């Protein structure tokens, strides 16, 4: 089967660039699909982040899409976006629209209700960042416990000094206890990676069956036992109402003074005011943090004055290969949808019920 009458309109940005979309959709194009790519103009990555937050708070109609998008969308069968908004107005302008693909996990930038009303399935890709985020999490554990980032910073400033290797908290991973708080996609991928390091894994996740935890070499634990015993406490839960401030002063106070705290998940899971205090007072050995209660982190933030932290600017899930994977996930699910009326990741499965809007009869 070919796709001679399918027009795909994709909005590229600073993350999923035009060449990544071309690579991801090359098979569809080879089979006759038309791929039109429009640039969603952004000043820089900070501007992108601000637009993400604005969209999350105010909805997709609050942020502009590229000029000329409505005219291009008029005969498009597929809209593909990453962060560029797809509000009701754009969906309404696209009279022949059959599918919307969102090359990220969260679909706050797409008016899913408007799509569902027109029985247009919305695809997303919740798994494309797993490897990238899991790699970064293990990297952050190593960077903090072996002082890799501190030593690098010193060398760049002309300082050759091995003192970090003799820090009280300085330790490798081998033989240590790692506590994973949250054992979903990324937690499990971290566990897979850690199996090669000879660690013991304690896992707290009230929603994962014991068999899944044991299969990956973990031992199910209560949160308090994990906090009391782990040499590394790694937060990998999802931020929901029930998990907000899951780790507060009481929980941090249960950690060993020699233990490290790692958060590459979401800032809202942790009371950062309490975390600053325990780090400043040396009540734990250190922390590796990719996410913060204020982003970007203020230049006067006390965390920037500490020696016992490794900090990265919310990039654990970001990599070029991950962005290509996201675009490929959408392209592959699009093919599944056209071929068999089913897809791996449909945000609004109700749009697929009843008489077919997708599949060979399109
Ligand atoms: N820093 C980044 O760039 C980046 C990138 C990707 C994902 N993330 C974040 O990483 C985290 C993990 O992502 P994921 O894809 O593995 O999510 P996921 O939904 O697959 O897993 C989350 C897990 O948390 C568990 N959970 C729920 N409530 C819990 C509780 N009270 N205590 C312990 N566990 C609980 C769930 O059962 C689930 O297994 C999320 O917070 C996500 O937003 C960050």
Short mmCIF file of C-alpha atoms and ligand atoms in Angstrom, two decimals:
data_model
loop_
_atom_site.label_atom_id
_atom_site.label_comp_id
_atom_site.label_asym_id
_atom_site.label_seq_id
_atom_site.Cartn_x
_atom_site.Cartn_y
_atom_site.Cartn_z
CA UNK A 1 0.00 0.00 0.00
CA UNK A 2 1.17 3.51 -0.71
CA UNK A 3 0.29 6.93 0.58
CA UNK A 4 -0.14 8.98 -2.59
CA UNK A 5 -2.98 11.06 -1.25
CA UNK A 6 -1.70 11.70 2.24
CA UNK A 7 -0.35 15.15 3.05
CA UNK A 8 1.59 15.43 6.28
CA UNK A 9 2.15 18.91 7.72
CA UNK A 10 4.82 18.90 10.43
CA UNK A 11 5.88 21.78 12.67
CA UNK A 12 9.60 21.64 13.42
CA UNK A 13 11.33 23.52 16.23
CA UNK A 14 14.72 23.83 17.91
CA UNK A 15 14.48 20.25 19.24
CA UNK A 16 12.87 18.22 16.46
CA UNK A 17 14.47 19.91 13.52
CA UNK A 18 13.51 19.63 9.86
CA UNK A 19 16.17 17.00 9.10
CA UNK A 20 14.93 14.75 11.95
CA UNK A 21 11.37 14.88 10.60
CA UNK A 22 12.66 14.12 7.08
CA UNK A 23 14.57 11.11 8.42
CA UNK A 24 11.62 9.87 10.47
CA UNK A 25 9.06 10.15 7.66
CA UNK A 26 11.29 9.02 4.77
CA UNK A 27 9.53 5.65 4.35
CA UNK A 28 6.13 7.32 4.09
CA UNK A 29 7.50 9.84 1.61
CA UNK A 30 9.05 7.00 -0.41
CA UNK A 31 5.55 5.53 -0.58
CA UNK A 32 4.09 8.68 -2.01
CA UNK A 33 3.12 10.81 1.00
CA UNK A 34 3.71 14.55 0.75
CA UNK A 35 5.69 15.95 3.68
CA UNK A 36 5.41 19.70 4.24
CA UNK A 37 7.48 21.08 7.10
CA UNK A 38 6.92 24.50 8.64
CA UNK A 39 9.33 26.11 11.09
CA UNK A 40 7.86 27.18 14.42
CA UNK A 41 9.99 30.26 15.09
CA UNK A 42 11.49 30.60 18.57
CA UNK A 43 14.13 33.00 19.84
CA UNK A 44 16.06 30.33 21.75
CA UNK A 45 15.62 27.34 24.07
CA UNK A 46 14.55 29.62 26.92
CA UNK A 47 11.77 30.98 24.73
CA UNK A 48 10.76 27.40 23.94
CA UNK A 49 10.63 26.52 27.65
CA UNK A 50 8.54 29.64 28.37
CA UNK A 51 6.07 28.63 25.63
CA UNK A 52 5.84 25.10 27.03
CA UNK A 53 4.93 26.50 30.44
CA UNK A 54 2.49 29.01 28.96
CA UNK A 55 0.77 26.23 26.99
CA UNK A 56 0.59 23.99 30.06
CA UNK A 57 -0.99 26.78 32.12
CA UNK A 58 -3.26 28.47 29.57
CA UNK A 59 -3.89 25.88 26.86
CA UNK A 60 -2.86 25.61 23.20
CA UNK A 61 -4.86 28.66 22.10
CA UNK A 62 -2.63 30.92 24.24
CA UNK A 63 0.49 30.50 22.10
CA UNK A 64 0.76 31.39 18.40
CA UNK A 65 1.45 28.80 15.70
CA UNK A 66 3.37 29.67 12.50
CA UNK A 67 1.85 32.28 10.19
CA UNK A 68 0.39 30.52 7.17
CA UNK A 69 -0.26 27.27 9.06
CA UNK A 70 -4.02 27.47 8.54
CA UNK A 71 -3.65 27.74 4.76
CA UNK A 72 -1.18 24.82 4.71
CA UNK A 73 -3.41 22.74 6.99
CA UNK A 74 -6.46 23.15 4.75
CA UNK A 75 -5.65 20.06 2.63
CA UNK A 76 -3.47 18.24 5.19
CA UNK A 77 -4.48 14.75 6.32
CA UNK A 78 -1.95 14.60 9.14
CA UNK A 79 -0.63 17.29 11.47
CA UNK A 80 2.58 16.48 13.34
CA UNK A 81 3.82 18.65 16.16
CA UNK A 82 6.27 18.54 19.01
CA UNK A 83 5.68 21.65 21.09
CA UNK A 84 4.04 23.97 18.56
CA UNK A 85 0.38 24.45 19.58
CA UNK A 86 -2.46 22.79 17.69
CA UNK A 87 -5.54 24.61 19.03
CA UNK A 88 -9.16 24.18 17.94
CA UNK A 89 -8.82 27.01 15.39
CA UNK A 90 -6.10 25.15 13.50
CA UNK A 91 -7.97 21.83 13.72
CA UNK A 92 -11.12 23.55 12.40
CA UNK A 93 -9.14 25.01 9.49
CA UNK A 94 -7.91 21.53 8.52
CA UNK A 95 -11.06 20.18 6.88
CA UNK A 96 -9.43 16.95 5.69
CA UNK A 97 -7.59 16.16 8.89
CA UNK A 98 -7.48 12.48 9.84
CA UNK A 99 -4.70 12.19 12.44
CA UNK A 100 -2.67 14.43 14.76
CA UNK A 101 0.74 13.16 15.88
CA UNK A 102 2.39 14.72 18.92
CA UNK A 103 6.07 13.81 19.19
CA UNK A 104 6.18 13.99 22.98
CA UNK A 105 4.53 12.40 25.97
CA UNK A 106 2.39 15.32 27.20
CA UNK A 107 -0.18 16.61 24.71
CA UNK A 108 -1.05 19.86 26.46
CA UNK A 109 -0.27 21.71 23.20
CA UNK A 110 -3.01 19.86 21.30
CA UNK A 111 -6.72 20.53 21.77
CA UNK A 112 -7.55 16.85 22.21
CA UNK A 113 -11.24 17.58 22.93
CA UNK A 114 -11.58 19.40 19.61
CA UNK A 115 -9.86 16.51 17.82
CA UNK A 116 -12.06 13.92 19.54
CA UNK A 117 -15.21 15.80 18.50
CA UNK A 118 -14.11 15.39 14.90
CA UNK A 119 -13.11 11.75 15.65
CA UNK A 120 -9.50 12.55 14.88
CA UNK A 121 -7.10 10.29 16.80
CA UNK A 122 -4.22 12.02 18.58
CA UNK A 123 -1.00 10.00 18.78
CA UNK A 124 1.72 10.66 21.35
CA UNK A 125 4.98 8.94 22.29
CA UNK A 126 5.33 8.33 26.01
CA UNK A 127 8.31 5.98 25.77
CA UNK A 128 10.77 7.80 23.50
CA UNK A 129 12.70 9.50 26.35
CA UNK A 130 13.17 6.40 28.50
CA UNK A 131 16.73 5.49 27.44
CA UNK A 132 17.92 9.07 27.41
CA UNK A 133 16.53 9.79 30.88
CA UNK A 134 17.73 6.48 32.33
CA UNK A 135 21.26 7.03 30.97
CA UNK A 136 21.30 10.54 32.43
CA UNK A 137 20.06 9.33 35.82
CA UNK A 138 22.86 6.78 36.14
CA UNK A 139 25.28 9.40 34.85
CA UNK A 140 24.14 11.84 37.54
CA UNK A 141 24.61 9.20 40.25
CA UNK A 142 28.17 8.59 39.11
CA UNK A 143 28.92 12.28 38.60
CA UNK A 144 27.89 13.12 42.15
CA UNK A 145 29.34 10.16 44.04
CA UNK A 146 32.68 10.29 42.17
CA UNK A 147 32.82 14.11 42.00
CA UNK A 148 33.24 14.02 38.22
CA UNK A 149 31.58 17.37 37.58
CA UNK A 150 33.43 19.07 40.46
CA UNK A 151 36.79 17.78 39.21
CA UNK A 152 35.96 18.89 35.66
CA UNK A 153 35.02 22.38 36.86
CA UNK A 154 38.32 22.66 38.73
CA UNK A 155 40.40 21.55 35.77
CA UNK A 156 38.70 24.06 33.49
CA UNK A 157 39.73 26.71 36.01
CA UNK A 158 43.35 25.52 35.92
CA UNK A 159 43.17 23.61 39.21
CA UNK A 160 44.72 20.14 39.31
CA UNK A 161 43.58 18.75 42.63
CA UNK A 162 42.62 15.20 43.56
CA UNK A 163 41.00 16.17 46.87
CA UNK A 164 37.51 15.13 45.77
CA UNK A 165 38.62 11.50 45.60
CA UNK A 166 39.16 11.64 49.37
CA UNK A 167 35.81 13.27 50.29
CA UNK A 168 34.00 11.53 53.13
CA UNK A 169 31.08 10.79 50.87
CA UNK A 170 33.23 9.78 47.92
CA UNK A 171 32.28 6.29 46.87
CA UNK A 172 31.56 4.25 43.81
CA UNK A 173 28.40 2.34 43.07
CA UNK A 174 29.68 -1.16 43.57
CA UNK A 175 28.27 -2.88 46.65
CA UNK A 176 25.97 0.07 47.49
CA UNK A 177 22.25 0.09 48.12
CA UNK A 178 20.25 2.08 45.61
CA UNK A 179 16.69 3.05 46.52
CA UNK A 180 14.39 3.69 43.58
CA UNK A 181 11.27 5.70 44.46
CA UNK A 182 9.04 5.03 41.46
CA UNK A 183 9.49 2.03 39.22
CA UNK A 184 7.78 2.95 35.96
CA UNK A 185 9.37 3.17 32.53
CA UNK A 186 12.45 5.11 33.59
CA UNK A 187 12.81 3.44 36.99
CA UNK A 188 12.88 0.04 35.31
CA UNK A 189 15.34 1.22 32.67
CA UNK A 190 17.60 2.56 35.44
CA UNK A 191 17.36 -0.82 37.22
CA UNK A 192 18.40 -2.60 34.01
CA UNK A 193 21.45 -0.37 33.72
CA UNK A 194 22.37 -0.71 37.40
CA UNK A 195 22.45 -4.51 37.21
CA UNK A 196 25.96 -4.25 35.79
CA UNK A 197 27.22 -2.21 38.76
CA UNK A 198 26.80 -4.83 41.47
CA UNK A 199 24.38 -2.81 43.56
CA UNK A 200 21.49 -3.92 45.76
CA UNK A 201 18.25 -2.32 44.71
CA UNK A 202 15.41 -1.37 47.03
CA UNK A 203 12.24 -0.32 45.24
CA UNK A 204 9.29 1.67 46.54
CA UNK A 205 6.39 1.81 44.10
CA UNK A 206 2.96 1.01 45.53
CA UNK A 207 1.52 0.37 42.08
CA UNK A 208 4.06 -2.08 40.64
CA UNK A 209 3.66 -5.82 41.16
CA UNK A 210 6.40 -7.48 43.19
CA UNK A 211 7.16 -9.77 40.22
CA UNK A 212 8.13 -6.78 38.02
CA UNK A 213 10.43 -5.44 40.74
CA UNK A 214 12.08 -8.82 41.41
CA UNK A 215 12.48 -9.59 37.70
CA UNK A 216 14.81 -6.59 37.40
CA UNK A 217 16.81 -7.50 40.48
CA UNK A 218 15.02 -5.22 42.95
CA UNK A 219 13.61 -5.89 46.39
CA UNK A 220 10.25 -4.29 47.23
CA UNK A 221 10.55 -1.92 50.18
CA UNK A 222 8.52 0.52 52.19
CA UNK A 223 9.46 4.17 51.64
CA UNK A 224 10.81 4.55 55.17
CA UNK A 225 13.01 1.43 54.98
CA UNK A 226 14.32 2.60 51.63
CA UNK A 227 15.15 6.05 52.97
CA UNK A 228 16.86 4.67 56.06
CA UNK A 229 18.99 2.10 54.23
CA UNK A 230 19.79 3.40 50.76
CA UNK A 231 23.16 4.93 49.84
CA UNK A 232 21.41 6.55 46.87
CA UNK A 233 17.79 7.71 46.93
CA UNK A 234 16.64 8.14 43.34
CA UNK A 235 13.25 9.76 42.75
CA UNK A 236 11.55 8.53 39.59
CA UNK A 237 7.84 8.76 40.35
CA UNK A 238 5.42 10.73 38.22
CA UNK A 239 4.16 14.08 39.53
CA UNK A 240 0.48 13.79 40.41
CA UNK A 241 -1.62 15.26 43.18
CA UNK A 242 -0.82 12.25 45.40
CA UNK A 243 2.94 12.48 44.84
CA UNK A 244 3.45 16.23 45.30
CA UNK A 245 6.12 16.77 48.01
CA UNK A 246 6.46 12.99 48.36
CA UNK A 247 9.92 13.71 49.75
CA UNK A 248 9.83 16.43 52.41
CA UNK A 249 11.93 17.31 55.45
CA UNK A 250 10.72 14.23 57.36
CA UNK A 251 11.75 11.88 54.52
CA UNK A 252 15.08 13.65 53.91
CA UNK A 253 15.72 13.44 57.64
CA UNK A 254 15.49 9.65 57.47
CA UNK A 255 18.36 9.40 54.97
CA UNK A 256 21.87 8.38 56.02
CA UNK A 257 24.36 11.20 56.35
CA UNK A 258 26.53 9.42 53.76
CA UNK A 259 23.71 8.99 51.25
CA UNK A 260 23.13 10.82 47.96
CA UNK A 261 19.81 12.18 46.72
CA UNK A 262 19.06 12.12 42.97
CA UNK A 263 16.13 13.85 41.27
CA UNK A 264 15.86 13.67 37.49
CA UNK A 265 12.05 13.34 37.58
CA UNK A 266 10.08 16.42 38.64
CA UNK A 267 10.77 19.16 41.18
CA UNK A 268 7.23 19.01 42.57
CA UNK A 269 7.93 15.55 44.01
CA UNK A 270 10.38 17.09 46.48
CA UNK A 271 10.29 19.92 49.01
CA UNK A 272 13.23 21.89 47.63
CA UNK A 273 13.34 24.30 50.59
CA UNK A 274 13.95 21.29 52.85
CA UNK A 275 16.45 19.83 50.40
CA UNK A 276 18.47 23.06 50.40
CA UNK A 277 18.61 22.94 54.19
CA UNK A 278 19.80 19.32 54.48
CA UNK A 279 22.44 19.94 51.81
CA UNK A 280 23.64 23.19 53.38
CA UNK A 281 23.88 21.55 56.81
CA UNK A 282 25.61 18.43 55.45
CA UNK A 283 22.86 16.17 56.73
CA UNK A 284 23.23 14.09 53.55
CA UNK A 285 26.36 13.58 51.44
CA UNK A 286 25.12 15.29 48.30
CA UNK A 287 22.54 15.59 45.56
CA UNK A 288 22.39 15.37 41.79
CA UNK A 289 19.51 17.42 40.43
CA UNK A 290 18.18 17.98 36.92
CA UNK A 291 14.87 19.61 37.91
CA UNK A 292 14.21 22.62 40.13
CA UNK A 293 11.38 24.41 41.89
CA UNK A 294 12.29 27.51 39.87
CA UNK A 295 13.50 27.06 36.30
CA UNK A 296 15.79 28.54 35.19
CA UNK A 297 17.44 28.43 38.61
CA UNK A 298 18.00 31.94 39.98
CA UNK A 299 21.61 33.12 39.99
CA UNK A 300 21.29 33.77 43.73
CA UNK A 301 20.00 30.28 44.50
CA UNK A 302 21.88 28.74 47.46
CA UNK A 303 22.25 25.48 45.51
CA UNK A 304 24.77 27.26 43.27
CA UNK A 305 27.02 27.94 46.25
CA UNK A 306 27.22 24.33 47.44
CA UNK A 307 30.07 21.91 46.91
CA UNK A 308 27.97 18.80 47.45
CA UNK A 309 25.74 19.03 44.37
CA UNK A 310 25.82 18.15 40.69
CA UNK A 311 23.33 20.25 38.71
CA UNK A 312 22.04 20.07 35.13
CA UNK A 313 19.42 22.34 33.50
CA UNK A 314 16.44 19.96 33.04
CA UNK A 315 18.06 18.01 30.24
CA UNK A 316 17.90 14.42 31.52
CA UNK A 317 15.34 13.49 28.91
CA UNK A 318 16.87 15.51 26.10
CA UNK A 319 19.01 14.08 23.31
CA UNK A 320 19.04 14.31 19.55
CA UNK A 321 18.62 10.53 19.26
CA UNK A 322 15.64 10.79 21.64
CA UNK A 323 14.04 13.45 19.46
CA UNK A 324 14.55 11.30 16.37
CA UNK A 325 13.01 8.39 18.30
CA UNK A 326 9.98 10.58 19.12
CA UNK A 327 9.43 11.52 15.48
CA UNK A 328 9.94 7.88 14.42
CA UNK A 329 7.43 6.69 17.04
CA UNK A 330 4.83 9.02 15.54
CA UNK A 331 5.67 7.94 11.97
CA UNK A 332 5.50 4.24 12.88
CA UNK A 333 2.21 4.63 14.75
CA UNK A 334 0.82 6.59 11.82
CA UNK A 335 1.58 3.66 9.52
CA UNK A 336 -0.07 1.24 11.99
CA UNK A 337 -3.13 3.45 12.08
CA UNK A 338 -3.41 3.68 8.31
CA UNK A 339 -2.75 -0.02 7.84
CA UNK A 340 -4.78 -1.56 10.64
CA UNK A 341 -6.80 1.15 12.41
CA UNK A 342 -4.82 0.55 15.58
CA UNK A 343 -1.84 2.33 17.06
CA UNK A 344 0.38 1.85 20.10
CA UNK A 345 -0.22 5.24 21.66
CA UNK A 346 -3.58 6.91 21.03
CA UNK A 347 -4.45 9.56 23.58
CA UNK A 348 -8.17 9.55 22.69
CA UNK A 349 -9.05 5.96 21.70
CA UNK A 350 -12.73 6.95 21.62
CA UNK A 351 -11.96 8.81 18.39
CA UNK A 352 -11.30 5.45 16.75
CA UNK A 353 -14.59 3.87 17.72
CA UNK A 354 -17.39 3.37 15.22
CA UNK A 355 -17.23 3.98 11.48
CA UNK A 356 -13.64 4.26 10.31
CA UNK A 357 -11.99 7.54 9.72
CA UNK A 358 -8.62 5.87 9.46
CA UNK A 359 -7.28 2.84 7.68
CA UNK A 360 -7.44 1.83 4.05
CA UNK A 361 -10.90 3.30 3.60
CA UNK A 362 -9.57 6.83 4.11
N1 LIG B 1 14.18 15.43 33.58
C1 LIG B 1 13.67 15.09 32.42
O1 LIG B 1 14.06 15.61 31.39
C2 LIG B 1 12.62 14.00 32.37
C3 LIG B 1 12.40 13.32 31.16
C4 LIG B 1 11.44 12.31 31.11
C5 LIG B 1 10.69 12.01 32.25
N2 LIG B 1 10.90 12.71 33.40
C6 LIG B 1 10.14 12.38 34.62
O2 LIG B 1 10.63 11.14 35.12
C7 LIG B 1 9.61 10.53 35.93
C8 LIG B 1 9.46 9.06 35.57
O3 LIG B 1 8.98 8.95 34.24
P1 LIG B 1 8.40 7.56 33.72
O4 LIG B 1 8.25 7.66 32.25
O5 LIG B 1 9.19 6.44 34.29
O6 LIG B 1 6.95 7.59 34.41
P2 LIG B 1 5.99 6.34 34.63
O7 LIG B 1 4.61 6.90 34.68
O8 LIG B 1 6.28 5.25 33.67
O9 LIG B 1 6.40 5.82 36.10
C9 LIG B 1 6.07 6.49 37.27
C10 LIG B 1 5.98 5.44 38.37
O10 LIG B 1 5.71 6.13 39.59
C11 LIG B 1 4.92 5.26 40.37
N3 LIG B 1 4.28 5.94 41.47
C12 LIG B 1 3.07 6.55 41.50
N4 LIG B 1 2.83 7.03 42.74
C13 LIG B 1 3.92 6.72 43.49
C14 LIG B 1 4.26 6.95 44.84
N5 LIG B 1 3.44 7.59 45.67
N6 LIG B 1 5.45 6.50 45.25
C15 LIG B 1 6.30 5.84 44.45
N7 LIG B 1 6.02 5.59 43.15
C16 LIG B 1 4.84 6.02 42.68
C17 LIG B 1 3.93 4.67 39.37
O11 LIG B 1 3.35 3.47 39.87
C18 LIG B 1 4.85 4.44 38.17
O12 LIG B 1 5.35 3.11 38.19
C19 LIG B 1 8.36 11.37 35.72
O13 LIG B 1 8.22 12.27 36.80
C20 LIG B 1 8.65 12.15 34.45
O14 LIG B 1 7.92 13.34 34.39
C21 LIG B 1 11.85 13.68 33.49
#
